[in-house]
Tab-separated table of C-alpha atoms and ligand atoms in Angstrom:
chain	number	residue	atom	x	y	z
A	1	MET	CA	-57.732	-76.978	-12.900
A	2	ARG	CA	-54.039	-76.004	-13.064
A	3	ILE	CA	-53.104	-73.048	-10.862
A	4	VAL	CA	-49.958	-71.309	-9.702
A	5	LEU	CA	-50.075	-69.301	-6.499
A	6	LEU	CA	-47.946	-66.148	-6.444
A	7	GLY	CA	-47.123	-63.901	-3.515
A	8	PRO	CA	-44.247	-62.813	-1.310
A	9	PRO	CA	-43.049	-64.850	1.681
A	10	GLY	CA	-45.772	-64.668	4.337
A	11	ALA	CA	-48.550	-63.662	1.922
A	12	GLY	CA	-50.602	-66.697	2.953
A	13	LYS	CA	-49.876	-69.043	0.043
A	14	GLY	CA	-49.592	-72.142	2.251
A	15	THR	CA	-52.581	-71.120	4.388
A	16	GLN	CA	-54.852	-70.684	1.362
A	17	ALA	CA	-53.397	-73.499	-0.756
A	18	LYS	CA	-54.779	-76.249	1.446
A	19	LYS	CA	-58.298	-74.782	1.252
A	20	ILE	CA	-58.129	-74.302	-2.524
A	21	ALA	CA	-56.832	-77.846	-3.076
A	22	ASP	CA	-59.647	-79.297	-0.905
A	23	ARG	CA	-62.365	-77.316	-2.664
A	24	TYR	CA	-61.306	-78.112	-6.229
A	25	GLY	CA	-60.025	-81.620	-5.535
A	26	ILE	CA	-56.544	-80.911	-6.879
A	27	VAL	CA	-53.097	-81.751	-5.561
A	28	HIS	CA	-51.261	-79.097	-3.533
A	29	ILE	CA	-47.565	-78.993	-4.415
A	30	SER	CA	-45.369	-76.726	-2.302
A	31	THR	CA	-41.752	-76.674	-3.451
A	32	GLY	CA	-40.733	-75.353	-0.013
A	33	ASP	CA	-42.452	-78.347	1.664
A	34	LEU	CA	-40.862	-80.779	-0.829
A	35	PHE	CA	-37.411	-79.394	-0.041
A	36	ARG	CA	-38.085	-79.450	3.729
A	37	ASP	CA	-39.134	-83.129	3.441
A	38	ASN	CA	-35.922	-83.873	1.546
A	39	ILE	CA	-33.872	-82.114	4.227
A	40	LYS	CA	-35.671	-84.029	6.994
A	41	ASN	CA	-35.005	-87.316	5.200
A	42	LYS	CA	-31.377	-86.338	4.462
A	43	THR	CA	-31.675	-87.050	0.719
A	44	PRO	CA	-28.994	-85.807	-1.749
A	45	LEU	CA	-31.490	-83.169	-2.985
A	46	GLY	CA	-32.116	-82.029	0.600
A	47	GLN	CA	-28.390	-81.742	1.236
A	48	LYS	CA	-27.995	-79.580	-1.866
A	49	ALA	CA	-30.954	-77.328	-0.973
A	50	LYS	CA	-30.345	-76.799	2.731
A	51	ALA	CA	-27.733	-74.021	2.712
A	52	TYR	CA	-29.719	-71.971	0.183
A	53	MET	CA	-32.917	-72.282	2.197
A	54	ASP	CA	-31.369	-71.536	5.583
A	55	ALA	CA	-29.969	-68.291	4.165
A	56	GLY	CA	-33.263	-67.357	2.484
A	57	ASN	CA	-31.790	-67.662	-1.010
A	58	LEU	CA	-33.346	-69.505	-3.931
A	59	VAL	CA	-32.400	-73.089	-4.685
A	60	PRO	CA	-30.836	-73.215	-8.219
A	61	ASP	CA	-33.387	-73.306	-11.047
A	62	GLU	CA	-32.262	-76.610	-12.549
A	63	LEU	CA	-32.891	-78.490	-9.284
A	64	VAL	CA	-36.343	-76.972	-8.775
A	65	ILE	CA	-37.496	-77.348	-12.378
A	66	ALA	CA	-36.542	-81.041	-12.488
A	67	LEU	CA	-38.313	-81.636	-9.166
A	68	VAL	CA	-41.556	-79.955	-10.283
A	69	GLU	CA	-41.679	-81.486	-13.767
A	70	ASP	CA	-41.244	-84.904	-12.221
A	71	ARG	CA	-43.997	-84.209	-9.656
A	72	ILE	CA	-46.613	-82.828	-12.081
A	73	SER	CA	-46.073	-85.702	-14.502
A	74	LYS	CA	-47.463	-88.127	-11.875
A	75	ASP	CA	-50.930	-89.676	-12.236
A	76	ASP	CA	-52.495	-87.712	-9.371
A	77	CYS	CA	-51.740	-84.430	-11.199
A	78	GLN	CA	-53.394	-85.296	-14.490
A	79	ASP	CA	-56.685	-83.609	-13.487
A	80	GLY	CA	-55.005	-80.567	-12.008
A	81	TYR	CA	-52.626	-79.160	-9.444
A	82	LEU	CA	-51.916	-76.110	-7.381
A	83	LEU	CA	-48.288	-74.978	-7.341
A	84	ASP	CA	-47.330	-73.047	-4.181
A	85	GLY	CA	-43.893	-71.410	-4.275
A	86	PHE	CA	-43.176	-72.300	-7.892
A	87	PRO	CA	-42.350	-70.683	-10.247
A	88	ARG	CA	-40.148	-68.122	-8.523
A	89	THR	CA	-37.948	-66.923	-11.385
A	90	VAL	CA	-38.643	-66.093	-15.024
A	91	ALA	CA	-36.535	-69.129	-16.000
A	92	GLN	CA	-38.794	-71.389	-13.889
A	93	ALA	CA	-41.964	-69.813	-15.323
A	94	SER	CA	-40.693	-70.239	-18.885
A	95	ALA	CA	-39.757	-73.868	-18.213
A	96	LEU	CA	-43.233	-74.553	-16.810
A	97	SER	CA	-44.903	-72.913	-19.832
A	98	GLU	CA	-42.800	-74.994	-22.206
A	99	TYR	CA	-43.555	-78.184	-20.306
A	100	ASN	CA	-47.306	-77.424	-20.235
A	101	GLU	CA	-47.305	-76.665	-23.954
A	102	LYS	CA	-45.468	-79.922	-24.690
A	103	VAL	CA	-48.066	-81.994	-22.795
A	104	GLY	CA	-51.009	-79.861	-24.022
A	105	LYS	CA	-52.136	-78.859	-20.518
A	106	PRO	CA	-51.869	-75.080	-20.112
A	107	LEU	CA	-52.269	-73.198	-16.837
A	108	ASP	CA	-55.766	-71.948	-16.042
A	109	CYS	CA	-54.785	-69.278	-13.576
A	110	ALA	CA	-51.907	-67.513	-11.846
A	111	LEU	CA	-53.385	-66.254	-8.601
A	112	SER	CA	-51.479	-63.489	-6.871
A	113	ILE	CA	-52.046	-62.887	-3.133
A	114	GLU	CA	-51.155	-59.260	-2.441
A	115	VAL	CA	-49.992	-58.082	0.989
A	116	PRO	CA	-48.077	-54.866	1.787
A	117	GLU	CA	-44.449	-55.538	2.661
A	118	ASP	CA	-44.614	-54.019	6.181
A	119	LYS	CA	-47.091	-56.745	7.267
A	120	LEU	CA	-45.007	-59.667	6.096
A	121	VAL	CA	-42.207	-59.723	8.685
A	122	SER	CA	-44.542	-60.071	11.704
A	123	ARG	CA	-46.553	-62.721	9.891
A	124	ILE	CA	-43.466	-64.811	9.244
A	125	VAL	CA	-41.738	-64.380	12.585
A	126	GLY	CA	-44.966	-65.406	14.405
A	127	ARG	CA	-45.632	-68.400	12.196
A	128	ARG	CA	-45.745	-71.911	13.622
A	129	VAL	CA	-45.989	-74.908	11.309
A	130	CYS	CA	-46.910	-78.548	11.647
A	131	PRO	CA	-43.933	-80.781	10.773
A	132	ASN	CA	-46.359	-83.631	10.047
A	133	CYS	CA	-49.121	-82.243	7.783
A	134	GLY	CA	-47.622	-78.866	6.841
A	135	ALA	CA	-50.482	-76.755	8.235
A	136	SER	CA	-49.478	-73.193	9.061
A	137	PHE	CA	-50.609	-71.104	12.058
A	138	HIS	CA	-49.735	-67.756	13.618
A	139	ILE	CA	-49.343	-67.123	17.332
A	140	LYS	CA	-51.547	-63.988	17.059
A	141	PHE	CA	-53.330	-63.815	13.707
A	142	ASN	CA	-54.287	-67.459	13.222
A	143	PRO	CA	-53.710	-69.333	16.498
A	144	PRO	CA	-54.378	-73.065	16.775
A	145	LYS	CA	-57.303	-74.060	19.030
A	146	GLN	CA	-54.867	-75.582	21.526
A	147	ASP	CA	-51.626	-73.691	22.120
A	148	GLY	CA	-48.693	-75.226	20.183
A	149	ILE	CA	-50.730	-78.150	18.772
A	150	CYS	CA	-51.842	-78.659	15.145
A	151	ASP	CA	-55.640	-78.434	14.650
A	152	ARG	CA	-55.567	-80.832	11.744
A	153	CYS	CA	-53.460	-83.727	13.048
A	154	GLY	CA	-52.558	-83.078	16.711
A	155	GLU	CA	-48.773	-82.843	16.130
A	156	LYS	CA	-46.604	-80.371	18.111
A	157	LEU	CA	-46.025	-77.170	16.102
A	158	VAL	CA	-42.513	-75.887	15.333
A	159	GLN	CA	-40.897	-72.721	13.986
A	160	ARG	CA	-39.272	-72.896	10.549
A	161	LYS	CA	-35.496	-72.422	10.541
A	162	ASP	CA	-35.693	-69.629	7.940
A	163	ASP	CA	-38.360	-67.695	9.872
A	164	THR	CA	-35.976	-65.289	11.616
A	165	GLU	CA	-36.090	-61.547	11.102
A	166	ALA	CA	-32.644	-61.447	9.426
A	167	THR	CA	-33.457	-64.213	6.941
A	168	VAL	CA	-36.902	-62.803	6.194
A	169	LYS	CA	-35.378	-59.510	5.007
A	170	ASN	CA	-33.222	-61.400	2.512
A	171	ARG	CA	-36.215	-63.503	1.394
A	172	LEU	CA	-38.174	-60.314	0.706
A	173	ASP	CA	-35.268	-58.836	-1.295
A	174	VAL	CA	-34.985	-62.040	-3.302
A	175	TYR	CA	-38.752	-62.009	-3.896
A	176	ASN	CA	-38.719	-58.409	-5.154
A	177	LYS	CA	-35.802	-59.042	-7.484
A	178	GLU	CA	-36.508	-62.545	-8.809
A	179	THR	CA	-40.190	-63.363	-8.321
A	180	ALA	CA	-42.188	-60.109	-8.509
A	181	PRO	CA	-41.542	-59.891	-12.315
A	182	LEU	CA	-43.728	-62.998	-12.706
A	183	ILE	CA	-46.827	-60.869	-12.063
A	184	ASP	CA	-46.240	-59.166	-15.428
A	185	PHE	CA	-45.184	-62.440	-17.024
A	186	TYR	CA	-48.605	-63.966	-16.259
A	187	ARG	CA	-50.505	-60.745	-16.917
A	188	CYS	CA	-49.097	-60.805	-20.461
A	189	LYS	CA	-50.285	-64.390	-20.835
A	190	GLY	CA	-53.804	-63.287	-19.785
A	191	VAL	CA	-54.120	-65.701	-16.840
A	192	LEU	CA	-53.359	-63.395	-13.896
A	193	LYS	CA	-55.896	-62.882	-11.087
A	194	ALA	CA	-55.136	-60.924	-7.926
A	195	VAL	CA	-56.737	-60.942	-4.474
A	196	ASP	CA	-56.194	-58.701	-1.469
A	197	GLY	CA	-54.363	-60.878	1.081
A	198	ASP	CA	-54.403	-58.193	3.776
A	199	GLN	CA	-57.769	-59.296	5.243
A	200	ASP	CA	-58.954	-62.032	7.610
A	201	VAL	CA	-57.923	-65.505	6.451
A	202	ASP	CA	-61.554	-66.535	5.762
A	203	ILE	CA	-62.290	-63.407	3.739
A	204	VAL	CA	-59.193	-63.983	1.616
A	205	THR	CA	-60.374	-67.571	1.043
A	206	ALA	CA	-63.837	-66.366	-0.018
A	207	ASP	CA	-62.299	-63.852	-2.449
A	208	ILE	CA	-60.080	-66.573	-3.931
A	209	PHE	CA	-63.039	-68.907	-4.459
A	210	LYS	CA	-64.942	-66.050	-6.131
A	211	ALA	CA	-62.007	-65.447	-8.466
A	212	LEU	CA	-61.613	-69.130	-9.344
A	213	ASP	CA	-65.238	-70.337	-9.551
B	1	AP5	P1	-41.425	-71.481	0.828
B	1	AP5	O1	-41.676	-72.554	1.775
B	1	AP5	O2	-42.206	-71.428	-0.430
B	1	AP5	O3	-41.541	-70.104	1.587
B	1	AP5	P2	-41.969	-68.625	1.120
B	1	AP5	O4	-42.274	-68.357	-0.291
B	1	AP5	O5	-40.925	-67.777	1.726
B	1	AP5	O6	-43.349	-68.443	1.649
B	1	AP5	P3	-43.841	-68.772	3.043
B	1	AP5	O7	-44.095	-70.229	3.173
B	1	AP5	O8	-42.916	-68.120	4.041
B	1	AP5	O9	-45.188	-67.931	3.083
B	1	AP5	P4	-46.665	-68.313	2.678
B	1	AP5	O10	-47.109	-67.350	1.637
B	1	AP5	O11	-46.836	-69.759	2.423
B	1	AP5	O12	-47.401	-67.901	4.021
B	1	AP5	P5	-48.225	-68.763	5.104
B	1	AP5	O13	-49.522	-69.215	4.549
B	1	AP5	O14	-47.382	-69.764	5.778
B	1	AP5	O15	-39.883	-71.491	0.414
B	1	AP5	C1	-38.871	-71.613	1.381
B	1	AP5	C2	-37.515	-71.680	0.709
B	1	AP5	O16	-37.445	-72.837	-0.159
B	1	AP5	C3	-37.154	-70.509	-0.200
B	1	AP5	O17	-36.621	-69.418	0.522
B	1	AP5	C4	-36.140	-71.165	-1.141
B	1	AP5	O18	-34.899	-71.285	-0.533
B	1	AP5	C5	-36.701	-72.573	-1.335
B	1	AP5	N1	-37.603	-72.651	-2.503
B	1	AP5	C6	-38.927	-73.011	-2.479
B	1	AP5	N2	-39.451	-72.955	-3.730
B	1	AP5	C7	-38.439	-72.571	-4.552
B	1	AP5	C8	-38.368	-72.312	-5.937
B	1	AP5	N3	-39.444	-72.440	-6.734
B	1	AP5	N4	-37.176	-71.908	-6.439
B	1	AP5	C9	-36.092	-71.789	-5.665
B	1	AP5	N5	-36.100	-71.996	-4.335
B	1	AP5	C10	-37.261	-72.385	-3.782
B	1	AP5	O19	-48.571	-67.561	6.123
B	1	AP5	C11	-47.538	-66.875	6.831
B	1	AP5	C12	-48.024	-66.541	8.242
B	1	AP5	O20	-49.061	-65.576	8.178
B	1	AP5	C13	-48.614	-67.740	8.989
B	1	AP5	O21	-48.253	-67.651	10.336
B	1	AP5	C14	-50.122	-67.585	8.812
B	1	AP5	O22	-50.853	-68.158	9.878
B	1	AP5	C15	-50.267	-66.072	8.757
B	1	AP5	N6	-51.367	-65.634	7.886
B	1	AP5	C16	-51.767	-66.206	6.711
B	1	AP5	N7	-52.805	-65.516	6.186
B	1	AP5	C17	-53.041	-64.479	7.040
B	1	AP5	C18	-53.998	-63.412	7.038
B	1	AP5	N8	-54.906	-63.277	6.045
B	1	AP5	N9	-53.953	-62.526	8.062
B	1	AP5	C19	-53.051	-62.651	9.079
B	1	AP5	N10	-52.135	-63.647	9.125
B	1	AP5	C20	-52.129	-64.546	8.131
B	2	MG	MG1	-45.538	-71.451	2.391
């Protein structure tokens, strides 16, 4: 199964992506996580991406498209993948469609997680993430079993650098301008499914499985 996950910053893409990937046995590819790994490892790509990310702006299309096409061409993606945080512009979506057409492996679904904008800021500012396995928690809405420690791998949780109130506002503006048009893009292609992301994490997961099964 080949899926793209749509939704504004804080919608729960990362939270749900891990569960979807486990259930359907597909690879979870988060462009945000790939860039954060590159920044941590001080690669040339990471150095190029860092300033954009810290400010909550998009990394230029050509860098992201090359990164994703390279990743989905790998062996472990041949039976499917879940893209989280890509595409984010019409140019990225068009490039992905062209690539998928070329290799004869079209998308099965674009799944949009819908959450009202006024809920997103508190979700993001309270988020804590695992620098080791990428799991995402929230100090109030989705706390780890042990304070400050990842449930999945035991690593100490951290706050993302772009998870400040000022940066979040810019990320939401960028989402509304650049990424929200993709909902119509995929609706026109007949692959759009939407779920209500403003419910308990487990209920959102159940709704997603219902939509995908
Ligand atoms: P990226 O890492 O993709 O960040 P984002 O899109 O801003 O999305 P988030 O990761 O903030 O939100 P999420 O939907 O994953 O929410 P989560 O599950 O963590 O991108 C970061 C940056 O990288 C971009 O700004 C850009 O610079 C660059 N970039 C990445 N991809 C790019 C691309 N394609 N093109 C160009 N640039 C790119 O949940 C959020 C919080 O809410 C958590 O604390 C969680 O515990 C909590 N939560 C989750 N579900 C619920 C629920 N149902 N109820 C209550 N709380 C919940
Ligand atoms: Mg995420």
